[in-house]
Tab-separated table of C-alpha atoms in Angstrom:
chain	number	residue	atom	x	y	z
A	1	MET	CA	-28.900	65.472	11.232
A	2	ASN	CA	-27.471	64.986	7.783
A	3	ASN	CA	-25.276	62.160	8.909
A	4	ASN	CA	-28.223	60.345	10.514
A	5	SER	CA	-30.196	60.678	7.236
A	6	CYS	CA	-27.239	59.439	5.117
A	7	ASP	CA	-27.088	56.447	7.392
A	8	ILE	CA	-30.474	55.040	6.419
A	9	LEU	CA	-29.680	54.956	2.682
A	10	LEU	CA	-29.669	51.222	2.554
A	11	ASP	CA	-32.913	50.935	4.488
A	12	TYR	CA	-34.445	53.343	1.957
A	13	PHE	CA	-33.174	51.237	-0.800
A	14	ASN	CA	-34.690	48.181	0.835
A	15	ASP	CA	-37.999	49.999	1.577
A	16	GLN	CA	-37.505	49.365	5.158
A	17	LEU	CA	-38.466	52.829	6.298
A	18	SER	CA	-41.785	53.925	7.600
A	19	GLU	CA	-43.835	56.215	5.432
A	20	GLU	CA	-42.831	59.209	7.443
A	21	HIS	CA	-39.054	58.397	7.478
A	22	ARG	CA	-39.215	57.491	3.746
A	23	LYS	CA	-40.609	60.912	2.947
A	24	GLU	CA	-37.991	62.575	5.214
A	25	PHE	CA	-35.144	60.740	3.487
A	26	GLU	CA	-36.546	61.585	0.019
A	27	THR	CA	-36.509	65.253	0.972
A	28	HIS	CA	-32.919	64.782	2.235
A	29	LEU	CA	-32.047	63.059	-0.983
A	30	LEU	CA	-33.041	66.137	-3.006
A	31	TYR	CA	-30.127	68.128	-1.707
A	32	CYS	CA	-27.600	65.581	-0.441
A	33	GLU	CA	-25.343	64.810	-3.453
A	34	GLU	CA	-23.467	62.248	-1.466
A	35	CYS	CA	-26.602	60.195	-1.021
A	36	GLN	CA	-27.584	60.666	-4.681
A	37	ASP	CA	-24.227	59.355	-5.703
A	38	GLU	CA	-24.304	56.606	-3.365
A	39	LEU	CA	-27.759	55.455	-4.433
A	40	ALA	CA	-26.863	55.589	-8.049
A	41	GLU	CA	-23.748	53.583	-7.330
A	42	LEU	CA	-25.670	51.080	-5.351
A	43	GLU	CA	-28.242	50.663	-8.136
A	44	GLN	CA	-25.405	50.037	-10.468
A	45	LEU	CA	-23.591	47.621	-8.237
A	46	VAL	CA	-26.613	45.358	-7.757
A	47	GLU	CA	-27.721	45.471	-11.527
A	48	ASP	CA	-26.362	42.079	-12.276
A	49	LEU	CA	-27.432	40.295	-9.177
A	50	PRO	CA	-30.733	39.043	-10.292
A	51	TYR	CA	-28.962	36.927	-12.737
A	52	ALA	CA	-27.500	35.077	-9.887
A	53	ALA	CA	-30.722	33.345	-9.606
A	54	GLU	CA	-30.728	29.910	-11.203
A	55	PRO	CA	-33.273	29.226	-13.774
A	56	VAL	CA	-36.309	27.631	-12.252
A	57	ASN	CA	-39.220	26.453	-14.323
A	58	PRO	CA	-42.390	28.225	-13.415
A	59	PRO	CA	-45.278	26.153	-12.153
A	60	GLU	CA	-47.645	24.553	-14.704
A	61	GLY	CA	-50.320	27.012	-15.931
A	62	MET	CA	-48.739	30.011	-14.435
A	63	LYS	CA	-48.824	32.066	-17.497
A	64	GLY	CA	-52.542	31.407	-18.142
A	65	ARG	CA	-53.326	32.389	-14.602
A	66	ILE	CA	-51.470	35.431	-14.490
A	67	LEU	CA	-52.360	36.761	-17.899
A	68	SER	CA	-55.984	36.433	-17.264
A	69	THR	CA	-55.755	37.975	-13.867
A	70	VAL	CA	-53.782	40.833	-15.271
A	71	LYS	CA	-56.241	41.500	-18.062
A	72	ASP	CA	-59.096	41.481	-15.750
A	73	GLU	CA	-57.428	44.087	-13.461
A	74	ASN	CA	-58.507	47.121	-15.330
A	75	LYS	CA	-62.175	46.107	-15.063
A	76	ASN	CA	-61.805	46.131	-11.282
A	77	ILE	CA	-59.371	48.786	-10.237
A	78	THR	CA	-58.889	52.303	-11.306
A	79	PRO	CA	-55.110	52.948	-11.126
A	80	LEU	CA	-55.596	56.383	-9.815
A	81	ALA	CA	-57.068	54.867	-6.687
A	82	HIS	CA	-53.462	54.421	-5.496
A	83	LYS	CA	-52.550	57.966	-5.817
A	84	GLN	CA	-55.313	59.715	-4.055
A	85	THR	CA	-54.645	61.522	-0.868
A	86	GLU	CA	-56.990	61.821	2.083
A	87	ALA	CA	-57.100	65.520	1.648
A	88	GLU	CA	-59.174	65.090	-1.544
A	89	GLY	CA	-62.950	65.392	-1.290
A	90	LYS	CA	-63.205	62.439	-3.536
A	91	SER	CA	-60.682	60.405	-1.698
A	92	SER	CA	-63.244	58.221	-0.069
A	93	TYR	CA	-64.303	56.946	-3.459
A	94	ALA	CA	-60.799	56.224	-4.709
A	95	LYS	CA	-59.554	54.664	-1.498
A	96	GLU	CA	-62.698	52.511	-1.161
A	97	THR	CA	-62.464	51.464	-4.767
A	98	GLU	CA	-58.984	50.144	-3.995
A	99	ASN	CA	-59.679	48.792	-0.625
A	100	LYS	CA	-62.891	47.135	-1.253
A	101	THR	CA	-61.979	45.501	-4.598
A	102	LYS	CA	-61.684	42.231	-2.812
A	103	ASN	CA	-64.858	42.911	-0.656
A	104	LYS	CA	-68.109	41.951	-2.137
A	105	SER	CA	-69.889	45.090	-1.104
A	106	TRP	CA	-67.672	47.748	-2.454
A	107	MET	CA	-70.442	49.067	-4.706
A	108	LYS	CA	-71.941	51.079	-2.092
A	109	PRO	CA	-69.149	53.556	-1.320
A	110	LEU	CA	-68.579	53.821	-4.931
A	111	ILE	CA	-72.043	54.948	-5.708
A	112	ALA	CA	-71.845	57.347	-2.731
A	113	ALA	CA	-68.773	58.745	-4.012
A	114	ALA	CA	-70.132	59.004	-7.514
A	115	LEU	CA	-72.676	61.176	-5.907
A	116	THR	CA	-70.224	63.267	-4.334
A	117	LEU	CA	-68.432	63.557	-7.624
A	118	SER	CA	-71.458	64.782	-9.359
A	119	LEU	CA	-71.870	67.523	-6.765
A	120	ALA	CA	-68.135	68.513	-7.058
A	121	GLY	CA	-68.336	68.456	-10.795
A	122	ASN	CA	-70.271	70.654	-13.211
A	123	GLY	CA	-73.604	69.729	-11.690
A	124	ALA	CA	-74.870	68.465	-15.011
A	125	ALA	CA	-75.000	64.851	-13.804
A	126	LEU	CA	-77.866	63.015	-12.567
A	127	LEU	CA	-77.414	59.735	-11.002
A	128	TYR	CA	-79.848	56.963	-10.691
A	129	ILE	CA	-78.906	54.762	-7.921
A	130	ASN	CA	-81.571	52.171	-7.919
A	131	ASN	CA	-80.182	48.812	-6.946
A	132	GLN	CA	-80.214	46.533	-9.772
A	133	ASP	CA	-80.003	43.192	-8.264
A	134	ASN	CA	-81.747	41.532	-11.221
A	135	GLU	CA	-78.601	42.250	-13.279
A	136	VAL	CA	-76.426	40.241	-11.119
A	137	ALA	CA	-76.605	37.338	-13.426
A	138	GLU	CA	-75.670	39.234	-16.511
A	139	GLU	CA	-71.952	39.183	-15.853
A	140	PRO	CA	-70.871	35.538	-14.890
A	141	PRO	CA	-68.408	36.196	-12.146
A	142	ALA	CA	-65.023	34.550	-12.992
A	143	LYS	CA	-63.945	35.160	-9.516
A	144	PRO	CA	-65.544	36.268	-6.251
A	145	ILE	CA	-64.256	39.851	-6.643
A	146	ASN	CA	-66.484	40.359	-9.592
A	147	GLU	CA	-69.657	39.414	-7.905
A	148	SER	CA	-70.994	42.947	-7.140
A	149	LEU	CA	-69.887	44.556	-10.353
A	150	ASP	CA	-73.372	44.274	-11.855
A	151	ALA	CA	-73.840	47.935	-12.639
A	152	ILE	CA	-70.317	48.718	-13.809
A	153	LYS	CA	-70.207	48.295	-17.471
A	154	GLN	CA	-66.710	49.317	-18.025
A	155	SER	CA	-63.675	50.644	-16.309
A	156	LEU	CA	-61.109	52.291	-18.484
A	157	THR	CA	-57.836	53.833	-18.191
A	158	LEU	CA	-57.122	56.702	-20.530
A	159	SER	CA	-53.840	56.969	-22.444
A	160	PRO	CA	-52.019	60.199	-22.452
A	161	SER	CA	-51.291	61.565	-25.933
A	162	SER	CA	-47.551	61.976	-26.758
A	163	GLY	CA	-45.798	64.524	-24.594
A	164	VAL	CA	-48.773	64.468	-22.091
A	165	ASN	CA	-47.733	63.336	-18.614
A	166	ALA	CA	-51.314	63.100	-17.082
A	167	GLU	CA	-53.482	60.084	-16.045
A	168	ALA	CA	-57.174	59.526	-16.047
A	169	SER	CA	-59.478	56.710	-15.511
A	170	ALA	CA	-63.181	56.286	-16.452
A	171	LEU	CA	-65.921	54.181	-14.920
A	172	MET	CA	-69.121	53.607	-16.923
A	173	ILE	CA	-71.982	52.659	-14.613
A	174	GLU	CA	-75.128	51.643	-16.148
A	175	GLN	CA	-78.369	52.513	-14.313
A	176	ASN	CA	-81.999	52.615	-15.568
A	177	GLU	CA	-80.721	52.057	-18.991
A	178	LYS	CA	-78.662	55.220	-18.849
A	179	MET	CA	-74.912	55.414	-18.598
A	180	ASN	CA	-73.129	57.318	-15.908
A	181	LEU	CA	-69.678	58.251	-16.718
A	182	VAL	CA	-67.297	58.906	-13.823
A	183	ILE	CA	-63.876	60.500	-14.786
A	184	GLU	CA	-61.011	61.071	-12.564
A	185	ALA	CA	-57.658	62.623	-13.743
A	186	ASN	CA	-54.356	63.350	-12.182
A	187	ASN	CA	-51.326	65.405	-13.113
A	188	LEU	CA	-53.181	67.659	-15.543
A	189	PRO	CA	-51.361	70.873	-16.392
A	190	PRO	CA	-52.717	73.975	-14.681
A	191	LEU	CA	-55.637	75.879	-16.249
A	192	GLU	CA	-55.641	79.638	-16.875
A	193	GLY	CA	-58.379	82.136	-16.877
A	194	GLU	CA	-61.694	80.525	-18.012
A	195	GLU	CA	-60.007	77.258	-19.303
A	196	THR	CA	-61.609	74.177	-18.420
A	197	TYR	CA	-61.085	70.470	-19.094
A	198	GLN	CA	-63.707	68.823	-21.142
A	199	VAL	CA	-64.523	65.112	-21.451
A	200	TRP	CA	-65.910	64.019	-24.839
A	201	VAL	CA	-67.383	60.746	-25.958
A	202	LEU	CA	-67.059	60.036	-29.706
A	203	LYS	CA	-69.106	58.046	-32.231
A	204	ASP	CA	-68.276	58.013	-35.852
A	205	ASP	CA	-65.740	60.636	-34.978
A	206	GLN	CA	-68.339	62.972	-33.854
A	207	PRO	CA	-67.700	64.441	-30.496
A	208	HIS	CA	-70.294	64.763	-27.812
A	209	ARG	CA	-69.802	66.697	-24.483
A	210	ALA	CA	-69.523	64.416	-21.598
A	211	GLY	CA	-68.444	66.594	-18.616
A	212	THR	CA	-66.656	69.717	-17.830
A	213	PHE	CA	-64.190	70.023	-14.875
A	214	VAL	CA	-61.368	72.046	-13.467
A	215	THR	CA	-58.386	70.814	-11.637
A	216	ASN	CA	-57.117	71.671	-8.182
A	217	ALA	CA	-53.710	73.046	-7.420
A	218	GLU	CA	-52.316	69.542	-7.680
A	219	GLY	CA	-53.709	68.987	-11.163
A	220	LYS	CA	-56.389	66.617	-10.023
A	221	GLY	CA	-59.856	66.751	-11.237
A	222	ALA	CA	-63.069	64.724	-11.517
A	223	VAL	CA	-66.505	64.772	-12.969
A	224	SER	CA	-69.530	62.579	-13.293
A	225	TYR	CA	-71.810	62.794	-16.332
A	226	LEU	CA	-74.911	61.180	-17.474
A	227	LEU	CA	-74.743	60.009	-20.990
A	228	GLU	CA	-78.134	60.025	-22.786
A	229	GLY	CA	-79.283	58.024	-25.685
A	230	ASP	CA	-77.162	55.730	-27.698
A	231	LYS	CA	-74.712	53.681	-25.738
A	232	SER	CA	-72.344	52.508	-28.407
A	233	TRP	CA	-69.642	55.094	-27.970
A	234	GLU	CA	-66.364	54.244	-29.517
A	235	THR	CA	-63.910	56.626	-27.859
A	236	ILE	CA	-63.497	58.798	-24.830
A	237	ALA	CA	-61.134	61.705	-24.791
A	238	ILE	CA	-60.257	64.699	-22.558
A	239	THR	CA	-59.198	68.096	-24.061
A	240	LYS	CA	-58.368	71.466	-22.681
A	241	GLU	CA	-60.875	74.163	-23.769
A	242	PRO	CA	-60.793	77.932	-23.600
A	243	ASN	CA	-64.002	78.056	-21.605
A	244	ALA	CA	-66.776	75.698	-20.482
A	245	ASN	CA	-68.893	76.267	-23.552
A	246	SER	CA	-67.124	74.403	-26.259
A	247	GLN	CA	-69.573	72.462	-28.393
A	248	LYS	CA	-66.677	70.910	-30.367
A	249	PRO	CA	-63.168	70.302	-29.075
A	250	LYS	CA	-60.864	73.244	-29.697
A	251	GLY	CA	-57.884	71.921	-27.780
A	252	GLU	CA	-55.714	69.032	-28.546
A	253	ILE	CA	-56.616	65.592	-27.072
A	254	LEU	CA	-54.651	65.169	-23.887
A	255	LEU	CA	-55.945	61.714	-22.867
A	256	SER	CA	-58.039	59.121	-24.654
A	257	SER	CA	-59.199	55.482	-24.797
A	258	PRO	CA	-61.363	53.346	-26.836
A	259	ILE	CA	-64.516	52.335	-25.212
B	1	MET	CA	-38.094	41.232	-36.114
B	2	GLN	CA	-38.102	41.385	-32.380
B	3	LEU	CA	-39.892	44.363	-30.818
B	4	HIS	CA	-37.840	46.292	-28.146
B	5	ASP	CA	-38.978	45.896	-24.597
B	6	THR	CA	-39.731	49.701	-24.399
B	7	GLU	CA	-42.042	49.408	-27.478
B	8	LEU	CA	-43.917	46.513	-25.754
B	9	PHE	CA	-44.060	48.331	-22.548
B	10	LYS	CA	-45.639	51.416	-24.219
B	11	ARG	CA	-48.152	49.081	-25.900
B	12	ILE	CA	-49.043	47.405	-22.555
B	13	GLN	CA	-49.747	50.735	-21.221
B	14	THR	CA	-52.408	51.070	-23.850
B	15	HIS	CA	-53.736	47.687	-22.826
B	16	ASP	CA	-52.490	45.727	-25.821
B	17	GLU	CA	-52.922	42.155	-24.901
B	18	GLU	CA	-50.616	40.883	-27.538
B	19	ALA	CA	-47.821	43.073	-26.171
B	20	LEU	CA	-48.469	41.902	-22.663
B	21	GLU	CA	-48.089	38.427	-23.734
B	22	LEU	CA	-44.935	39.004	-25.669
B	23	LEU	CA	-43.273	40.696	-22.700
B	24	TYR	CA	-44.508	38.152	-20.361
B	25	ASP	CA	-42.985	35.317	-22.359
B	26	ARG	CA	-39.770	37.239	-22.622
B	27	TYR	CA	-39.368	37.623	-18.864
B	28	GLU	CA	-41.503	34.939	-17.250
B	29	LYS	CA	-38.644	32.678	-16.403
B	30	LEU	CA	-36.096	35.238	-15.277
B	31	LEU	CA	-38.553	37.021	-12.993
B	32	PHE	CA	-39.996	33.839	-11.638
B	33	SER	CA	-36.507	32.450	-10.930
B	34	PHE	CA	-35.486	35.700	-9.336
B	35	CYS	CA	-38.548	35.741	-7.145
B	36	TYR	CA	-38.006	32.131	-6.225
B	37	ARG	CA	-34.463	33.009	-5.382
B	38	MET	CA	-35.662	35.684	-3.052
B	39	THR	CA	-38.583	33.881	-1.282
B	40	ASN	CA	-37.656	30.169	-1.809
B	41	ASN	CA	-41.420	29.774	-2.331
B	42	SER	CA	-43.002	28.961	-5.769
B	43	PHE	CA	-46.427	30.133	-4.676
B	44	LEU	CA	-45.202	33.414	-3.552
B	45	ALA	CA	-42.915	33.732	-6.554
B	46	GLU	CA	-45.901	33.343	-8.801
B	47	GLU	CA	-47.971	35.976	-6.926
B	48	ILE	CA	-45.089	38.463	-7.193
B	49	VAL	CA	-44.758	37.967	-10.943
B	50	GLN	CA	-48.474	38.505	-11.154
B	51	ASP	CA	-48.077	41.726	-9.084
B	52	VAL	CA	-45.454	43.121	-11.389
B	53	PHE	CA	-47.419	42.522	-14.560
B	54	THR	CA	-50.405	43.941	-12.885
B	55	LYS	CA	-48.501	47.199	-12.092
B	56	LEU	CA	-47.377	47.352	-15.772
B	57	TRP	CA	-50.851	46.833	-16.938
B	58	THR	CA	-52.579	49.312	-14.640
B	59	LYS	CA	-49.800	51.844	-15.091
B	60	GLN	CA	-48.830	52.026	-11.570
B	61	ARG	CA	-45.125	51.923	-12.650
B	62	ASN	CA	-43.585	54.133	-15.255
B	63	PHE	CA	-40.300	53.359	-17.076
B	64	ASP	CA	-38.083	56.289	-17.845
B	65	GLU	CA	-36.003	55.414	-20.992
B	66	THR	CA	-33.364	57.956	-19.943
B	67	LYS	CA	-32.582	56.211	-16.865
B	68	GLY	CA	-31.137	52.860	-18.060
B	69	LYS	CA	-32.225	49.472	-19.478
B	70	PHE	CA	-35.731	48.216	-19.299
B	71	SER	CA	-34.564	44.868	-18.131
B	72	SER	CA	-32.803	46.486	-15.037
B	73	TRP	CA	-35.742	48.604	-14.341
B	74	LEU	CA	-38.169	45.614	-14.459
B	75	LEU	CA	-35.933	43.621	-12.237
B	76	THR	CA	-35.928	46.517	-9.745
B	77	VAL	CA	-39.685	46.667	-9.815
B	78	THR	CA	-39.788	42.946	-9.283
B	79	ARG	CA	-37.385	43.087	-6.412
B	80	ASN	CA	-39.521	45.719	-4.696
B	81	ALA	CA	-42.605	43.730	-5.202
B	82	ALA	CA	-40.949	40.683	-3.688
B	83	LEU	CA	-39.736	42.638	-0.611
B	84	ASP	CA	-43.294	44.025	-0.223
B	85	LYS	CA	-44.759	40.609	-0.470
B	86	LEU	CA	-42.247	39.042	1.958
B	87	ARG	CA	-43.091	41.886	4.433
B	88	LYS	CA	-46.827	41.521	4.131
B	89	LYS	CA	-46.633	37.722	4.519
B	90	SER	CA	-44.339	38.280	7.336
B	91	VAL	CA	-42.446	35.252	6.238
B	92	LYS	CA	-40.448	33.887	9.053
B	93	THR	CA	-37.155	35.364	9.738
B	94	TYR	CA	-34.481	34.127	7.341
B	95	GLU	CA	-31.658	32.016	8.666
B	96	LEU	CA	-28.433	32.436	6.824
B	97	ASP	CA	-27.650	29.277	5.112
B	98	GLU	CA	-24.663	28.714	2.899
B	99	ARG	CA	-26.879	26.951	0.322
B	100	ASP	CA	-28.781	30.075	-0.195
B	101	ALA	CA	-25.693	32.270	-0.307
B	102	LEU	CA	-24.062	30.263	-3.061
B	103	HIS	CA	-26.163	28.193	-5.238
B	104	GLU	CA	-23.682	26.047	-7.160
B	105	ASP	CA	-25.614	23.031	-8.165
B	106	PRO	CA	-24.427	22.718	-11.703
B	107	SER	CA	-27.013	20.152	-12.656
B	108	SER	CA	-29.844	22.652	-12.795
B	109	VAL	CA	-28.029	25.088	-15.144
B	110	GLU	CA	-28.528	23.153	-18.223
B	111	THR	CA	-30.110	23.699	-21.525
B	112	GLN	CA	-32.136	26.587	-22.864
B	113	VAL	CA	-30.890	28.930	-20.200
B	114	GLU	CA	-31.329	32.447	-21.199
B	115	TRP	CA	-28.923	33.973	-18.636
B	116	LYS	CA	-26.534	31.011	-18.289
B	117	GLU	CA	-23.574	32.954	-19.017
B	118	GLU	CA	-24.391	35.761	-16.619
B	119	ASN	CA	-25.254	33.100	-14.017
B	120	GLU	CA	-21.951	31.420	-14.392
B	121	GLN	CA	-19.971	34.438	-14.277
B	122	LEU	CA	-21.787	35.673	-11.196
B	123	GLN	CA	-21.215	32.267	-9.437
B	124	THR	CA	-17.579	32.483	-10.223
B	125	ALA	CA	-17.201	35.992	-8.922
B	126	MET	CA	-19.287	35.100	-5.850
B	127	LYS	CA	-16.813	32.312	-5.022
B	128	THR	CA	-13.923	34.923	-4.767
B	129	LEU	CA	-15.825	36.602	-2.013
B	130	SER	CA	-15.437	35.808	1.636
B	131	GLU	CA	-18.259	33.775	3.324
B	132	GLU	CA	-19.033	36.854	5.352
B	133	GLN	CA	-19.327	39.022	2.177
B	134	ARG	CA	-21.547	36.495	0.450
B	135	GLY	CA	-23.719	36.452	3.505
B	136	ILE	CA	-23.988	40.213	3.605
B	137	ILE	CA	-25.032	40.356	-0.006
B	138	GLU	CA	-27.567	37.617	0.536
B	139	LEU	CA	-29.214	39.385	3.528
B	140	PHE	CA	-29.028	42.810	1.987
B	141	TYR	CA	-30.014	42.242	-1.642
B	142	PHE	CA	-31.938	38.957	-1.749
B	143	LYS	CA	-33.648	39.203	1.603
B	144	GLY	CA	-33.882	42.989	1.626
B	145	MET	CA	-33.248	43.180	5.294
B	146	SER	CA	-32.888	46.362	7.325
B	147	GLN	CA	-29.364	47.349	8.488
B	148	THR	CA	-30.450	46.579	12.047
B	149	SER	CA	-31.529	42.959	11.123
B	150	ILE	CA	-28.314	42.518	9.169
B	151	ALA	CA	-26.214	43.688	12.117
B	152	GLU	CA	-28.117	41.311	14.495
B	153	THR	CA	-28.006	38.336	12.077
B	154	CYS	CA	-24.307	38.717	11.383
B	155	GLY	CA	-23.380	39.943	14.926
B	156	ILE	CA	-21.602	42.980	13.640
B	157	PRO	CA	-21.965	46.585	14.839
B	158	LEU	CA	-24.870	48.422	13.139
B	159	GLY	CA	-22.443	51.275	12.147
B	160	THR	CA	-20.478	48.930	9.946
B	161	VAL	CA	-23.185	47.343	7.963
B	162	LYS	CA	-23.351	50.011	5.222
B	163	GLY	CA	-19.533	49.828	4.743
B	164	ARG	CA	-19.541	46.145	4.562
B	165	VAL	CA	-22.417	45.901	2.070
B	166	ARG	CA	-20.760	48.497	-0.114
B	167	LEU	CA	-17.405	46.779	0.068
B	168	ALA	CA	-18.950	43.319	-0.612
B	169	LEU	CA	-20.800	44.634	-3.683
B	170	LYS	CA	-17.742	46.542	-4.993
B	171	HIS	CA	-15.633	43.362	-4.565
B	172	LEU	CA	-18.211	41.425	-6.561
B	173	ARG	CA	-18.423	43.999	-9.247
B	174	THR	CA	-14.683	44.142	-9.584
B	175	GLU	CA	-14.449	40.483	-9.865
B	176	LEU	CA	-17.244	40.192	-12.314
B	177	SER	CA	-15.750	42.872	-14.514
B	178	SER	CA	-12.511	41.000	-14.800
B	179	ILE	CA	-14.300	37.687	-15.431
B	180	LYS	CA	-16.254	39.395	-18.254
B	181	GLU	CA	-13.128	40.829	-19.614
B	182	ARG	CA	-11.373	37.547	-19.534
B	183	GLY	CA	-14.467	35.973	-21.343
B	184	MET	CA	-14.254	38.617	-24.006
B	185	GLN	CA	-10.541	38.017	-24.542
B	186	HIS	CA	-11.240	34.279	-24.828
B	187	GLU	CA	-13.767	34.900	-27.591
B	188	GLN	CA	-11.470	36.849	-29.691
């Protein structure tokens, strides 16, 4: 079997394997030193090859097109969507978010999933899911994919603090003049005892609680929270707290983003 | 002072638009040319460059400083994105063509070429390879073909593909090293 696995190294390198075979090979790679060495050697051998490409001038206007599309991206897609597995209760949300980005009607599964999240979260959230067609005109759609984003005010990716290897994204969905905050996080370190993860929103450096959650065995967690009152929050952050009752952050900020 | 690629990369991960533009400017032409080399299609090449920067911006790819140069990593990400695009678009089967295996039109390698020296060295090294070896590198690296497809296209036994790819790449690397060495001696 080993030999068979070693034989497909090149196909692995060229990403020519089925998902199943790829995973098999990656497992094989963990203990096959020969393949590890060969792969490292291969990567080194091809390192210069891109420079064999002769310089070609990019098409007119490419820079503008690409940069504007890229900058728009975080408003439409939560990066975590790519990393969800079907086993997750919230996967429908994440998968749909990704799959339907180019589909005009992806709002529905999102809201359905936001509900699921609120049930799975701390229960403190209330969602108002009235359709707000009258807001469609508010955001002039630059491209068709933006057409149904009327209620989504912001989509953010939180940056991990130095030394933290976790990811989180936040969606702010406005409904009935209230803001629903939906947070999803991945790769968070495991919690002990009564510890929880706490989401905060800050204004003038004053933190306000914005959802408490715990992670599963894989370090994933999610929460949906209804933000009352003032909407001009400046920062969103996630900390680890000794229990679910912290009124002020006691732990270090693990992830954060300006709003 | 020029900011390091890694510094720009980190700033891009915090959605710093200025850093995005700086890194984009730095790599636009190389990435586009590389994608064009792989796809022979300027529309696809643009899409791939866009995919790559989207992946950086949305943090779908993470660069590990301990594992080598940023530029090498970025080019690997680009190549994978190109292979992915080629597969999805099911671009019609590639026919091995000497023009692809060895671009040697010197007229297009003119002014303001950032990787002119590397390019020239590679072309020189490529010429020392046999036609078959150049073909193998073309199909394996630039077309990202499976071993089965390479065996079929070249009419060689499947079991020999891996060995031939490795041999061709090693040959190229050896030649390239000696060319670079000679170049260094020249400068001294």
